[in-house]
Coordinates of C-alpha atoms and ligand atoms in Angstrom, one line a residue:
M1 CA 103.4 37.1 25.0
A2 CA 100.0 38.7 25.2
V3 CA 99.2 42.3 24.1
E4 CA 98.3 44.2 27.3
R5 CA 97.2 47.6 28.3
T6 CA 98.5 49.7 31.2
L7 CA 97.7 53.1 32.6
A8 CA 100.6 55.5 33.1
I9 CA 100.1 58.8 35.0
L10 CA 102.7 61.5 34.6
K11 CA 102.4 62.8 38.1
P12 CA 102.2 66.5 39.2
D13 CA 106.0 66.6 39.9
C14 CA 106.6 65.4 36.3
V15 CA 104.4 68.3 35.0
R16 CA 106.0 70.9 37.3
K17 CA 109.5 69.8 36.3
E18 CA 108.6 70.2 32.6
L19 CA 109.4 66.5 32.0
I20 CA 106.3 65.5 30.1
G21 CA 108.1 65.4 26.8
D22 CA 111.1 63.5 28.2
V23 CA 109.0 60.8 29.8
L24 CA 106.7 60.4 26.8
R25 CA 109.9 60.0 24.6
R26 CA 111.1 57.2 26.8
I27 CA 107.7 55.5 26.8
Q28 CA 107.6 55.7 23.0
D29 CA 111.2 54.6 22.5
A30 CA 110.4 51.5 24.6
G31 CA 107.7 50.5 22.1
F32 CA 104.5 51.5 23.8
T33 CA 101.6 52.7 21.7
I34 CA 99.7 55.6 23.1
L35 CA 95.9 55.0 23.0
G36 CA 94.8 57.8 25.2
L37 CA 96.4 61.0 26.5
R38 CA 94.9 63.8 28.7
M39 CA 95.9 66.5 31.1
T40 CA 93.7 66.9 34.2
R41 CA 93.8 68.1 37.7
L42 CA 92.5 65.5 40.2
S43 CA 90.5 66.7 43.2
K44 CA 91.6 65.2 46.5
R45 CA 88.5 63.0 46.4
E46 CA 89.3 61.7 42.9
A47 CA 92.9 61.0 44.0
E48 CA 91.5 59.1 47.0
G49 CA 89.3 57.1 44.6
F50 CA 92.1 56.3 42.3
Y51 CA 94.4 55.1 45.0
A52 CA 91.6 53.4 47.1
V53 CA 93.7 50.2 47.5
H54 CA 96.1 52.2 49.7
K55 CA 93.4 53.6 52.0
G56 CA 94.5 53.2 55.6
K57 CA 98.2 53.2 54.9
A58 CA 100.5 55.8 56.6
F59 CA 101.3 57.5 53.3
F60 CA 97.7 57.7 52.0
D61 CA 97.1 61.4 52.9
E62 CA 100.5 62.5 51.6
L63 CA 100.0 60.5 48.4
T64 CA 96.5 61.9 47.6
T65 CA 97.4 65.5 48.6
F66 CA 100.4 65.3 46.3
M67 CA 98.4 63.7 43.4
S68 CA 95.8 66.5 43.7
S69 CA 98.5 69.3 44.0
G70 CA 98.6 70.1 40.3
P71 CA 97.8 68.8 36.9
C72 CA 98.8 65.3 35.9
V73 CA 98.8 63.5 32.5
P74 CA 97.1 60.1 32.4
V75 CA 98.2 58.0 29.4
A76 CA 96.6 54.7 28.2
L77 CA 99.3 52.4 26.8
E78 CA 99.3 49.2 24.8
K79 CA 102.2 46.8 24.1
E80 CA 103.1 43.1 24.4
N81 CA 103.7 42.4 28.1
A82 CA 102.8 46.0 28.9
I83 CA 102.3 45.7 32.6
A84 CA 105.8 44.2 33.5
D85 CA 107.6 46.1 30.8
F86 CA 106.3 49.4 31.9
R87 CA 107.2 48.8 35.5
A88 CA 110.7 47.8 34.4
L89 CA 110.9 51.1 32.4
I90 CA 109.9 53.2 35.4
G91 CA 111.9 51.3 38.1
A92 CA 111.2 50.7 41.8
T93 CA 108.8 52.9 43.8
N94 CA 111.7 54.4 45.8
P95 CA 114.0 56.2 43.2
K96 CA 117.0 55.5 45.5
E97 CA 116.3 51.8 44.8
A98 CA 115.4 52.1 41.2
A99 CA 117.7 50.5 38.6
E100 CA 120.0 52.9 36.7
G101 CA 118.6 54.3 33.5
T102 CA 115.0 53.9 34.7
I103 CA 112.6 56.9 34.6
R104 CA 112.3 57.1 38.4
S105 CA 116.1 56.7 38.9
D106 CA 116.8 59.5 36.5
F107 CA 114.0 62.0 37.3
A108 CA 112.4 61.3 40.7
G109 CA 113.2 63.2 43.8
S110 CA 111.7 60.9 46.5
I111 CA 109.4 57.9 47.1
G112 CA 106.5 60.3 47.5
E113 CA 107.2 62.3 44.4
N114 CA 108.3 59.6 41.9
I115 CA 107.3 61.1 38.5
V116 CA 105.1 58.3 37.1
H117 CA 102.5 55.8 38.0
G118 CA 102.2 52.3 36.4
S119 CA 99.4 49.7 36.8
D120 CA 100.4 46.6 38.7
S121 CA 98.2 44.0 36.9
V122 CA 96.2 43.6 33.8
A123 CA 93.0 43.7 35.8
N124 CA 93.9 46.9 37.6
G125 CA 95.2 48.4 34.4
Q126 CA 91.7 48.0 32.9
V127 CA 90.0 49.5 35.9
E128 CA 92.5 52.4 36.0
I129 CA 92.2 53.1 32.2
N130 CA 88.5 53.2 32.6
Y131 CA 88.9 55.8 35.4
F132 CA 90.2 58.3 32.8
F133 CA 89.2 57.2 29.3
D134 CA 86.0 55.9 27.7
Q135 CA 86.2 52.8 25.5
A136 CA 85.0 54.6 22.4
T137 CA 87.9 57.1 22.7
L138 CA 90.4 54.3 22.9
V139 CA 88.9 52.5 19.9
A140 CA 88.9 55.8 17.9
N141 CA 92.6 56.3 18.8
E142 CA 93.9 53.0 17.6
P143 CA 96.7 53.6 15.2
V144 CA 96.0 53.1 11.5
G145 CA 98.5 52.0 8.8
Ligands
ATP201 P1 102.3 53.7 41.6 O1 101.1 52.9 42.0 O2 102.2 55.1 41.8 O3 102.8 53.3 40.2 P2 104.0 51.8 42.9 O4 103.1 50.8 42.4 O5 105.5 51.7 42.5 O6 103.6 53.3 42.5 P3 102.6 51.6 45.4 O7 103.0 50.7 46.5 O8 101.4 51.3 44.6 O9 103.9 51.9 44.5 O10 102.4 53.1 46.1 C1 101.7 54.1 45.4 C2 102.4 55.4 45.5 O11 102.4 55.8 46.9 C3 103.9 55.4 45.2 O12 104.1 55.6 43.8 C4 104.4 56.5 46.0 O13 104.3 57.8 45.3 C5 103.5 56.5 47.2 N1 104.2 55.8 48.3 C6 104.4 54.4 48.5 N2 105.0 54.1 49.6 C7 105.3 55.3 50.2 C8 106.0 55.7 51.4 N3 106.5 54.8 52.2 N4 106.1 57.0 51.7 C9 105.5 58.0 50.8 N5 104.9 57.7 49.7 C10 104.8 56.4 49.4
MG202 MG1 101.0 50.9 42.6

């Protein structure tokens, strides 16, 4: 299997519920390497840019209002098979449908406020990581030893 990168975002509900540590613990326990980590408050416009693929959908305004409602924590991650493995770790978009033991099943309140984002392809992961991190930072953060 190939080593891949994915972008996680611990969403504003994760920060408000004081679950940053719990979610990062699960991510690290699952074998992901953290290459970048920040805390930032997205403007509505930045949230609209990040989720541009969903423009025109019924939930777009709700989604981008929520994503700009408070600070979030983007995390650049690396692992073999990272895209699929991370989506398995977080579970289905709707927490009611998410498998038992997944992050969304255990922590999320609703489909709109579902704790964490995960990239859906290697190509989108690259674009999404670039949205928050510059390449030099990721290289500098590569683990040593
Ligand atoms: P994400 O991209 O955040 O990792 P996802 O890939 O599981 O989530 P998408 O279909 O990409 O799901 O939708 C992006 C986000 O939009 C979801 O995480 C959710 O917060 C929100 N969303 C999706 N569908 C709905 C809906 N029907 N009602 C409200 N919010 C929704
Ligand atoms: Mg998605």
